[in-house]
PDB file of C-alpha atoms in Angstrom:
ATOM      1  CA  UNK A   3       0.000   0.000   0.000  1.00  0.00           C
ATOM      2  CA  UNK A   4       2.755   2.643   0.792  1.00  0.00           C
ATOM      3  CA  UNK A   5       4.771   1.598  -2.248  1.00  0.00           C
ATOM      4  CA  UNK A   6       1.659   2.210  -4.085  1.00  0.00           C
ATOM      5  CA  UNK A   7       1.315   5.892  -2.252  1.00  0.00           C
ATOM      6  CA  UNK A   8       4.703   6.034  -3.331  1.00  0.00           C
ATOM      7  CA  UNK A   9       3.914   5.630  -7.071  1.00  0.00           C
ATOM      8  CA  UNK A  10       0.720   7.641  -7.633  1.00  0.00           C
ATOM      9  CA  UNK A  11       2.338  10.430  -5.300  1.00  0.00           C
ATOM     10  CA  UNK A  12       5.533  10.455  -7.877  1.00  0.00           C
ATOM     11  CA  UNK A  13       3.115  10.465 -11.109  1.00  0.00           C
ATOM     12  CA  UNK A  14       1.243  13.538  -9.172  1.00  0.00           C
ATOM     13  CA  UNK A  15       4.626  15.176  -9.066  1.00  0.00           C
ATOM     14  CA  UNK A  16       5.613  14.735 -12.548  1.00  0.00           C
ATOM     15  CA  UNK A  17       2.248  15.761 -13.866  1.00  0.00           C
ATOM     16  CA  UNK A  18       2.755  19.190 -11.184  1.00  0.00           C
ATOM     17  CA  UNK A  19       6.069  19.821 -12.690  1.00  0.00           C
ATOM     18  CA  UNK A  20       4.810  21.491 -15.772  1.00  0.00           C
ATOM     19  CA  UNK A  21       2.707  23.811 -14.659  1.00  0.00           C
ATOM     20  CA  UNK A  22       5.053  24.689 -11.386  1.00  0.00           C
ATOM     21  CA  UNK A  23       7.749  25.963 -14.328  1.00  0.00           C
ATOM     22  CA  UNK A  24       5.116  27.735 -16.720  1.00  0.00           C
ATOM     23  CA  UNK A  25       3.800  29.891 -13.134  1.00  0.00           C
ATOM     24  CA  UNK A  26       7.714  30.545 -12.459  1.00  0.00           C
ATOM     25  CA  UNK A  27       7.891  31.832 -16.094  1.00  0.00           C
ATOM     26  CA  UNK A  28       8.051  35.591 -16.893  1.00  0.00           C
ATOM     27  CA  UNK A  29       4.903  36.402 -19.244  1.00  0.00           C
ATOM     28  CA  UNK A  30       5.395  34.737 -22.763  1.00  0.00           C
ATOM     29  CA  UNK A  31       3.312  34.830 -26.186  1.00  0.00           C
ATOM     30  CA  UNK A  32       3.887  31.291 -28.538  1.00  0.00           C
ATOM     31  CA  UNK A  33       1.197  31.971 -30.476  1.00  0.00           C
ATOM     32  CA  UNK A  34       3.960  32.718 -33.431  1.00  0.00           C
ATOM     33  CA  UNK A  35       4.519  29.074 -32.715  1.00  0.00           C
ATOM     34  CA  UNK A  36       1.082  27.806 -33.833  1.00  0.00           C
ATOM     35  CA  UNK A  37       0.533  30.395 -36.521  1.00  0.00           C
ATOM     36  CA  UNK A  38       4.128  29.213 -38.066  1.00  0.00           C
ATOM     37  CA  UNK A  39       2.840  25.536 -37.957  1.00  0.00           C
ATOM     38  CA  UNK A  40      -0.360  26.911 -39.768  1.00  0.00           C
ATOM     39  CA  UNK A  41       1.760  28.239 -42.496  1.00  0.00           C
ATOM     40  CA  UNK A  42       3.749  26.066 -43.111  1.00  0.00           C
ATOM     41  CA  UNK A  43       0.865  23.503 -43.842  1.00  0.00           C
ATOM     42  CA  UNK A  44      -0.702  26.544 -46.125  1.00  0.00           C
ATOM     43  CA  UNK A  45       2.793  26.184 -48.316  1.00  0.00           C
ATOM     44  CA  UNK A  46       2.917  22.524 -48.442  1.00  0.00           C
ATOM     45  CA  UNK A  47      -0.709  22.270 -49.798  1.00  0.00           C
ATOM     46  CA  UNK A  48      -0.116  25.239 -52.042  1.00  0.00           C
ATOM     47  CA  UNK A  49       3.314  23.734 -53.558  1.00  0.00           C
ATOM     48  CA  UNK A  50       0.845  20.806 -56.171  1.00  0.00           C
ATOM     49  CA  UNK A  51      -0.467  23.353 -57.682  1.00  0.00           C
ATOM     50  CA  UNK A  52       2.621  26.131 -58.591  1.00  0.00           C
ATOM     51  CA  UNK A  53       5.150  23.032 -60.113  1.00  0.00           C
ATOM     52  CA  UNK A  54       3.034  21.736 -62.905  1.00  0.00           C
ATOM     53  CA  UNK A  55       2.327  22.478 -65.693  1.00  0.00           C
ATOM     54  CA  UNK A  56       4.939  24.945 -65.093  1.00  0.00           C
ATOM     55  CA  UNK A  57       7.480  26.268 -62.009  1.00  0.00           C
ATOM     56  CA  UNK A  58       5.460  29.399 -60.293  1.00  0.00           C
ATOM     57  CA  UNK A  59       7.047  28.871 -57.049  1.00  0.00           C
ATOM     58  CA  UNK A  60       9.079  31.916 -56.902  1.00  0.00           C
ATOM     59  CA  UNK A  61       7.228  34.198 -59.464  1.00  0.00           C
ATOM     60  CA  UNK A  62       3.917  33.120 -57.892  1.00  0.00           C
ATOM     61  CA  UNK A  63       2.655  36.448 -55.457  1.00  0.00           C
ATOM     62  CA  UNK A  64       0.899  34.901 -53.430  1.00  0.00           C
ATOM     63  CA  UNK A  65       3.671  31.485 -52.507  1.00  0.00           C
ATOM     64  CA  UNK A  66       5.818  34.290 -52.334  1.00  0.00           C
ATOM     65  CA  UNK A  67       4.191  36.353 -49.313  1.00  0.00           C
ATOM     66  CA  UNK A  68       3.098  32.899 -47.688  1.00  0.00           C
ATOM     67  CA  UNK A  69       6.643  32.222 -47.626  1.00  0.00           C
ATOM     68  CA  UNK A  70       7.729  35.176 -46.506  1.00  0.00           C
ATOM     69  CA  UNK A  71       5.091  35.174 -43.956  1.00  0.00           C
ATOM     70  CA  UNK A  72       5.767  32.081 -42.432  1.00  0.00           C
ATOM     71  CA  UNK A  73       9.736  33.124 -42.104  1.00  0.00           C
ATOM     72  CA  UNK A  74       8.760  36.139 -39.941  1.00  0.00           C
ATOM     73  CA  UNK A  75       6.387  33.984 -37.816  1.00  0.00           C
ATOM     74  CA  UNK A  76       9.495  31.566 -37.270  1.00  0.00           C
ATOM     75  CA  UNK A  77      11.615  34.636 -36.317  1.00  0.00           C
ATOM     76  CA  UNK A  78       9.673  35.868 -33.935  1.00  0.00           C
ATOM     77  CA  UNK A  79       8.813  32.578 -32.076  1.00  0.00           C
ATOM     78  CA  UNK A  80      12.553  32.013 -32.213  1.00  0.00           C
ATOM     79  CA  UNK A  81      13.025  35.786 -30.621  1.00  0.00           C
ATOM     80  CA  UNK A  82      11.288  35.120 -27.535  1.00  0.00           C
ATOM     81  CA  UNK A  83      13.720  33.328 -25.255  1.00  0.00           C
ATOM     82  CA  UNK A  84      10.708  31.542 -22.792  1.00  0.00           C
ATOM     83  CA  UNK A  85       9.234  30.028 -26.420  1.00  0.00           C
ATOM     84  CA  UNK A  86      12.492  29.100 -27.735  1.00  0.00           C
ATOM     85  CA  UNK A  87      13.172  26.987 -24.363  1.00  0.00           C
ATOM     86  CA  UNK A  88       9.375  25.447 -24.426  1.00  0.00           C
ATOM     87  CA  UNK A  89       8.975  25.050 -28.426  1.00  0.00           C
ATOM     88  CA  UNK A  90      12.749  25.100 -29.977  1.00  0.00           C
ATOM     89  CA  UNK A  91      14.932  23.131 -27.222  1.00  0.00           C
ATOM     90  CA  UNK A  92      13.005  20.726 -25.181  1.00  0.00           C
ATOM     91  CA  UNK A  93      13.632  17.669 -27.462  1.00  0.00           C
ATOM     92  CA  UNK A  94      16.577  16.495 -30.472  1.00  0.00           C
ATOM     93  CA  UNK A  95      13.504  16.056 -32.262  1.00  0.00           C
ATOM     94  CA  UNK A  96      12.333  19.944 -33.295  1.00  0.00           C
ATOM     95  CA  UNK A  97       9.885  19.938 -35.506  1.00  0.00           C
ATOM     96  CA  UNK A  98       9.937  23.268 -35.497  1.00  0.00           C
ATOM     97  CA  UNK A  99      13.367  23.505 -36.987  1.00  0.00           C
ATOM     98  CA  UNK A 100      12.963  20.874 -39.113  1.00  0.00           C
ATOM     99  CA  UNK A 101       9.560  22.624 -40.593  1.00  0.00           C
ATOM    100  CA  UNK A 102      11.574  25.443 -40.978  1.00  0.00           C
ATOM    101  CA  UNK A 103      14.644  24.125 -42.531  1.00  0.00           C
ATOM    102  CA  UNK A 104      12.506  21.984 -45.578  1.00  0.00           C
ATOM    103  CA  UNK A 105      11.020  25.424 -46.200  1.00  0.00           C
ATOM    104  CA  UNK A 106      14.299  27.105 -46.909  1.00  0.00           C
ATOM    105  CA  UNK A 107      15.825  24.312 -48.359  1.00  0.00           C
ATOM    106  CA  UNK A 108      12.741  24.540 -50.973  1.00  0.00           C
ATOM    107  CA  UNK A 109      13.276  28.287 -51.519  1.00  0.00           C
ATOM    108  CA  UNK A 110      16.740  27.787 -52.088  1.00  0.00           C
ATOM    109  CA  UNK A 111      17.206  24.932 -53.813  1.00  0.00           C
ATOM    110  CA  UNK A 112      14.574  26.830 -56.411  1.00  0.00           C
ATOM    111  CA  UNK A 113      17.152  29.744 -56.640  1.00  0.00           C
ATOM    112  CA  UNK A 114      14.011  32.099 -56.047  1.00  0.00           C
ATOM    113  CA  UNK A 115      15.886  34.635 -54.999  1.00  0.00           C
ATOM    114  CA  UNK A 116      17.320  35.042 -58.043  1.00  0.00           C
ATOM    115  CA  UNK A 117      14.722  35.942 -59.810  1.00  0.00           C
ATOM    116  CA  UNK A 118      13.574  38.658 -56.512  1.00  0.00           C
ATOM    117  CA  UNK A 119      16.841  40.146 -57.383  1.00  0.00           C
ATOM    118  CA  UNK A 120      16.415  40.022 -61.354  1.00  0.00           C
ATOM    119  CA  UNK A 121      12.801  41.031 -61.252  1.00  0.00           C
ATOM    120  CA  UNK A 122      13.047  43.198 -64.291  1.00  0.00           C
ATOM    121  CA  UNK A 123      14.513  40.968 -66.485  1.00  0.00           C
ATOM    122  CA  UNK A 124      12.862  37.947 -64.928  1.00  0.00           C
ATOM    123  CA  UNK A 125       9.634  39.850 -65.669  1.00  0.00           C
ATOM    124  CA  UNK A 126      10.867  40.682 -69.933  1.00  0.00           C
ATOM    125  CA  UNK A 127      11.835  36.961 -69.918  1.00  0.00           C
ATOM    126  CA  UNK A 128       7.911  35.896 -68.484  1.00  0.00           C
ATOM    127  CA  UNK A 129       6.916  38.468 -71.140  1.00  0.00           C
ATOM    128  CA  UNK A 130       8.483  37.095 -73.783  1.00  0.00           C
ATOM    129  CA  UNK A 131       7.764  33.438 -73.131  1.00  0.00           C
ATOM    130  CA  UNK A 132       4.073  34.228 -73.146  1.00  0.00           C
ATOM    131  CA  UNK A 133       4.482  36.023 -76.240  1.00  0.00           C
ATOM    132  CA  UNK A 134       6.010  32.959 -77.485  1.00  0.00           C
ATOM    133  CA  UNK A 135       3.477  30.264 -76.078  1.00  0.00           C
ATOM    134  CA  UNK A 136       1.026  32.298 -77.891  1.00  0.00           C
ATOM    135  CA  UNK A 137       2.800  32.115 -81.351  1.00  0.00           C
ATOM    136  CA  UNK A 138       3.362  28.403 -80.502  1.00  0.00           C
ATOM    137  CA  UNK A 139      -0.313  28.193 -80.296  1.00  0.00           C
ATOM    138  CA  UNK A 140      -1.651  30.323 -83.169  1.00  0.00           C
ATOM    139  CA  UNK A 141       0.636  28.540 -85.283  1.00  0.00           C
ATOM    140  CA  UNK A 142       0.397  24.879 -83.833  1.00  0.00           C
ATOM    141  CA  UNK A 143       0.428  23.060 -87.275  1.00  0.00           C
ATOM    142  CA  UNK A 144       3.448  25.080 -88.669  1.00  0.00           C
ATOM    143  CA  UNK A 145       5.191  27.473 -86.261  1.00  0.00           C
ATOM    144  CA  UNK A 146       8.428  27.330 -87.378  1.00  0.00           C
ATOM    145  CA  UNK A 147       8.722  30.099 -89.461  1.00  0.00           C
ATOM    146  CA  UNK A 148       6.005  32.566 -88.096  1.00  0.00           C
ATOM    147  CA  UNK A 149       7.745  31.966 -84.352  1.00  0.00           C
ATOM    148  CA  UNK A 150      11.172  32.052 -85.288  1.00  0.00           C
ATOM    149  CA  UNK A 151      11.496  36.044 -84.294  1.00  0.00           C
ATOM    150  CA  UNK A 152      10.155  34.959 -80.698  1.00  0.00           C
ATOM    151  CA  UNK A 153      11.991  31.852 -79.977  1.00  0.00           C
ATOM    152  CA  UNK A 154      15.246  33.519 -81.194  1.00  0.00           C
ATOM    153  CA  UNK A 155      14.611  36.304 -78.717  1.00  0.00           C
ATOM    154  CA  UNK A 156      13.612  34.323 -75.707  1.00  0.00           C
ATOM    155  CA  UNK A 157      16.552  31.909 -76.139  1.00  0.00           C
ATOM    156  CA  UNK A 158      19.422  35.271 -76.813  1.00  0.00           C
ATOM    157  CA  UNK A 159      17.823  36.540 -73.267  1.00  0.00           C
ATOM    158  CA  UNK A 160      17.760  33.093 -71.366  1.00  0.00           C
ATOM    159  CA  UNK A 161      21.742  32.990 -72.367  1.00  0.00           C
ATOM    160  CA  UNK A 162      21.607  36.609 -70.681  1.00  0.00           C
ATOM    161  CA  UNK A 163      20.543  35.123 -67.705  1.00  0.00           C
ATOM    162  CA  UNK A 164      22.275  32.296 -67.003  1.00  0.00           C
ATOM    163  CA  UNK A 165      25.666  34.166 -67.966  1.00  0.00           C
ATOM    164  CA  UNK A 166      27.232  34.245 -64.667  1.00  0.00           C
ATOM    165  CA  UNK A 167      24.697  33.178 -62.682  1.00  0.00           C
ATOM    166  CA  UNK A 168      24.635  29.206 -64.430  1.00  0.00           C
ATOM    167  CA  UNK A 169      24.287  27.729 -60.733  1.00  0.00           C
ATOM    168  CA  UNK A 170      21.732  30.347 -59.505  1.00  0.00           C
ATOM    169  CA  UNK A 171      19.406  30.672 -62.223  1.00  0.00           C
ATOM    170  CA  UNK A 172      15.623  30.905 -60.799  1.00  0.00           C
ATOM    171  CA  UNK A 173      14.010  27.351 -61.260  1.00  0.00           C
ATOM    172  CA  UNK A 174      11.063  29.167 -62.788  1.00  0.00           C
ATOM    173  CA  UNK A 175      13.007  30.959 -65.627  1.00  0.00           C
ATOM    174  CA  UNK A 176      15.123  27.558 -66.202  1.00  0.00           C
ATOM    175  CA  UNK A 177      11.671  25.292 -66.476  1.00  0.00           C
ATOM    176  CA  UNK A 178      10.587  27.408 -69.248  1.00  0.00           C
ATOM    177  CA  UNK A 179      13.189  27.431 -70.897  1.00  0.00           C
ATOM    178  CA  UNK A 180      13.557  23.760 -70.802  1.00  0.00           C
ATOM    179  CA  UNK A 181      10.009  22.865 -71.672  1.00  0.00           C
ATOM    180  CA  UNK A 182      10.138  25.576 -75.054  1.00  0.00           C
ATOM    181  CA  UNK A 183      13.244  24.045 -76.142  1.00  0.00           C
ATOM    182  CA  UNK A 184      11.992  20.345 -75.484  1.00  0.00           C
ATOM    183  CA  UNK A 185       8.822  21.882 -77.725  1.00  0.00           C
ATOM    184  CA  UNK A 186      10.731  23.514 -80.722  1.00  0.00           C
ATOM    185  CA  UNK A 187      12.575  20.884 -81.272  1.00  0.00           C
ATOM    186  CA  UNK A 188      11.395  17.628 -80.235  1.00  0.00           C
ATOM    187  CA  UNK A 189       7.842  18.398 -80.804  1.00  0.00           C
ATOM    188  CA  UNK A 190       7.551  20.831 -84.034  1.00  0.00           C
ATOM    189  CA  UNK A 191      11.432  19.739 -85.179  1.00  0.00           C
ATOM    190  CA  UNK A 192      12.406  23.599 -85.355  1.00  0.00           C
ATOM    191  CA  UNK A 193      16.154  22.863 -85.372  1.00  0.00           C
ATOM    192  CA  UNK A 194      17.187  25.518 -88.151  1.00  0.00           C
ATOM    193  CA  UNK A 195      20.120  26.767 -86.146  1.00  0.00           C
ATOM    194  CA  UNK A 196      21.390  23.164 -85.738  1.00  0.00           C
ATOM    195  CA  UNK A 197      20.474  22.582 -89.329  1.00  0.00           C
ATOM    196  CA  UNK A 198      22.526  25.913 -90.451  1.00  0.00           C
ATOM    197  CA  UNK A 199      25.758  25.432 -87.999  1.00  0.00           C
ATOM    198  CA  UNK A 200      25.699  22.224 -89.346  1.00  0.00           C
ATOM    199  CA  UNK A 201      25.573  23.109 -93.025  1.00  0.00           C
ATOM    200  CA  UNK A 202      28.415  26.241 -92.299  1.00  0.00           C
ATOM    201  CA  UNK A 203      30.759  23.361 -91.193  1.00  0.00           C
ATOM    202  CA  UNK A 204      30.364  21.186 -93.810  1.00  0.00           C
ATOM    203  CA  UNK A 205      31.044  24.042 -96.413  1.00  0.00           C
ATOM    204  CA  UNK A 206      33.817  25.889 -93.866  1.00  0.00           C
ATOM    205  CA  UNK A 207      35.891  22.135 -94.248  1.00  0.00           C
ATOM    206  CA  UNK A 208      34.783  20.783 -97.428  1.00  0.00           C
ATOM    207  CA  UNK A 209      37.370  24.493 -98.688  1.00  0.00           C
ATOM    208  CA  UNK A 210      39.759  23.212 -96.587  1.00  0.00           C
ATOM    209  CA  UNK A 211      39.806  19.916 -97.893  1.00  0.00           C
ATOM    210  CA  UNK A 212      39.829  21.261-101.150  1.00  0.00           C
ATOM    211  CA  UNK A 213      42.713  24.003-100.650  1.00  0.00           C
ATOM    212  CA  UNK A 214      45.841  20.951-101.010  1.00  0.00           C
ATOM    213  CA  UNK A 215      44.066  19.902-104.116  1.00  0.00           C
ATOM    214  CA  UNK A 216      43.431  23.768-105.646  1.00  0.00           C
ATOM    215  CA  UNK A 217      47.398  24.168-104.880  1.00  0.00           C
ATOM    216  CA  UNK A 218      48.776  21.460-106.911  1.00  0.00           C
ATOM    217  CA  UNK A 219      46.475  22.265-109.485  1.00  0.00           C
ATOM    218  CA  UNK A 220      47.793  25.525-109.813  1.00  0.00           C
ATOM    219  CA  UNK A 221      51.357  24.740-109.164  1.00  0.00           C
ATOM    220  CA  UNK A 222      50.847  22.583-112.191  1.00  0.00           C
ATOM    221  CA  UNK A 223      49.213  24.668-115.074  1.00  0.00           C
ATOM    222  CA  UNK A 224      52.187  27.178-113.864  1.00  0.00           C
ATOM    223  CA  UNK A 225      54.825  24.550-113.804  1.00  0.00           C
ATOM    224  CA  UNK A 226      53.742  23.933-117.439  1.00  0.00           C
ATOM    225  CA  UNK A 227      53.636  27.373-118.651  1.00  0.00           C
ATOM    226  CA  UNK A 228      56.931  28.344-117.219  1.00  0.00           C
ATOM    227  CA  UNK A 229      57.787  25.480-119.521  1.00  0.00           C
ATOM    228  CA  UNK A 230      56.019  26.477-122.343  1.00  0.00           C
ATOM    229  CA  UNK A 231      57.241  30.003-122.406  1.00  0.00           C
ATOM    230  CA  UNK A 232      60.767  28.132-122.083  1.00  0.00           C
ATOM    231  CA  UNK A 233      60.562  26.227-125.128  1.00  0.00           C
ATOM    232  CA  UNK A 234      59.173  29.502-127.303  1.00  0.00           C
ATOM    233  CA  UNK A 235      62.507  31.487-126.091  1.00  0.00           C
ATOM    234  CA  UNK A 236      65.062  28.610-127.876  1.00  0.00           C
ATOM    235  CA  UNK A 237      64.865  30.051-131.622  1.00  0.00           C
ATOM    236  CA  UNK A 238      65.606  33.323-130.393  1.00  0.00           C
ATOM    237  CA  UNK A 239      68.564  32.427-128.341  1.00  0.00           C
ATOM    238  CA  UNK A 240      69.899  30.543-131.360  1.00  0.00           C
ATOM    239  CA  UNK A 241      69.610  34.089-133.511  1.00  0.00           C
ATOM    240  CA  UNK A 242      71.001  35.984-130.992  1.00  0.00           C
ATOM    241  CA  UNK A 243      74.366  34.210-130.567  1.00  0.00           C
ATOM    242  CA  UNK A 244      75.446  35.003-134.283  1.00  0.00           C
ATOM    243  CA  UNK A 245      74.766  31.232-135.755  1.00  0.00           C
ATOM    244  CA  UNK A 246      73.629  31.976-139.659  1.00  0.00           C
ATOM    245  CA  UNK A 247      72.355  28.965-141.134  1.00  0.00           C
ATOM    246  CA  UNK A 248      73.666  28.065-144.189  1.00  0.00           C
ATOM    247  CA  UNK A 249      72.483  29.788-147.589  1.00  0.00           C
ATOM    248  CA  UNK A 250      71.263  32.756-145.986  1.00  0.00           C
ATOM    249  CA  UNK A 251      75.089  34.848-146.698  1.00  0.00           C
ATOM    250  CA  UNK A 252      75.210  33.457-150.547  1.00  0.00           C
ATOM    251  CA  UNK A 253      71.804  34.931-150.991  1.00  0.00           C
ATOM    252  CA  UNK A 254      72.507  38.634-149.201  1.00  0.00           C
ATOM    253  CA  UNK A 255      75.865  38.070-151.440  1.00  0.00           C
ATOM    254  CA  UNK A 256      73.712  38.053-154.923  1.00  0.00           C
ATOM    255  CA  UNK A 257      71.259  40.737-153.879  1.00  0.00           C
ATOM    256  CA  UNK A 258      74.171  42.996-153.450  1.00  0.00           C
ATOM    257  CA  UNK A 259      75.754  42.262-157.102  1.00  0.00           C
ATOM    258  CA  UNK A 260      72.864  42.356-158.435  1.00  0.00           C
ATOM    259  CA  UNK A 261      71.581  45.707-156.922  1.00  0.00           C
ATOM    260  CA  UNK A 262      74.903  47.073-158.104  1.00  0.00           C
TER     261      UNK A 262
END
């Protein structure tokens, strides 16, 4: 019986404990706590719905405040010392932390701040893909030539963007540009600057293939002539050197008499 005092008498304790600490405490507010845990549900639900068909996790508004929201909630439930002890510390397992770290790690892994930082040109590059995905559609059957303008545009300012930033680009900018390439070529088989690089290498090494054989030639019709014009000089060498073939004095000899 008194071991059994004993027990119920410790389990009263333990349950006492608790509340002996919170009246001890100086005056606290955790409701950052629960509103954080709110939020952070609010992004997970909203992240279905702004990855397909397309990224609009960081150029999204609205999953942009809601982020931003629930890091300020976190901050300030971290800021208060009492709710950092009751919320942050009392386990290894803090599921606050850990909520807090998979949203970052989302945000960052996306690169979103990139395109926070690059809003104007993230904003021309938005511009111009819509401008494009409405060519792509007016012209579904043939779009080739009628798009070409736009697609050469949006792919001269994508290589904008990702020069010197290649590891930081914003996922959102990077999707697009993956899923128009993946369309103008695999889908409407657009590949006119492959087609044209390849067909200026061809012709750029097909000359210089041919430049060994153009050489010869020529060192060959001018080998010949120099012989040519060779051959054509040895009658007037002979005259020159004061060789009269025969017959030709006797004759001069007779005009002479004769003229006299």
């Amino acid at each position: 019986m008194t071991r059994l005092v004993w027990k119920f008498s410790t389990l009263y304790a333990a349950l006492l404990v608790p509340f002996v600490i919170a009246d001890d405490l100086p005056p606290y507010n955790c409701d950052a706590v629960f509103k954080f845990e709110g939020q952070f549900e609010k992004i997970v639900a909203l992240i279905p719905y702004h990855v397909y068909p397309i990224y609009t996790l960081c150029t999204n508004v609205q999953f942009a405040k809601e982020y931003r929201a629930a890091m300020e909630l976190y901050e300030q439930a971290a800021s208060d010392p009492v709710c950092a002890r009751m919320n942050f510390k009392r386990s290894r397992v803090n599921l606050i932390d850990m909520m807090h770290d998979q949203l970052v790690s989302l945000w960052s892994t996306a690169n979103c701040q990139d395109c926070l930082d690059r809003a104007n040109e993230t904003r021309e590059f938005l511009a111009n893909f819509d401008e494009l995905d409405k060519c792509l559609t007016k012209h579904l059957l043939s779009p080739c030539d009628p798009c070409a303008e736009s697609y050469g545009a949006i792919q001269g300012q994508y290589e904008g963007l990702v020069r010197g930033h290649k590891d930081t680009i914003c996922v959102d900018v990077e999707d697009r540009m993956n899923q128009t390439r993946h369309r103008w070529s695999a889908e409407f088989n657009c590949c006119r600057n492959r087609q044209h690089s390849t067909t200026t290498f061809v012709v750029i090494a097909s000359v210089f293939c041919s430049l060994p054989v153009v050489f010869y030639v020529v060192m060959y019709v001018v080998t010949r002539a120099k012989e040519a014009r060779e051959r054509s000089r040895e009658p007037l060498l002979d005259d020159s050197s004061g060789d009269v073939p025969a017959g030709f004095g006797t004759g001069s000899g007779v005009g002479v008499v004769a003229g006299s």
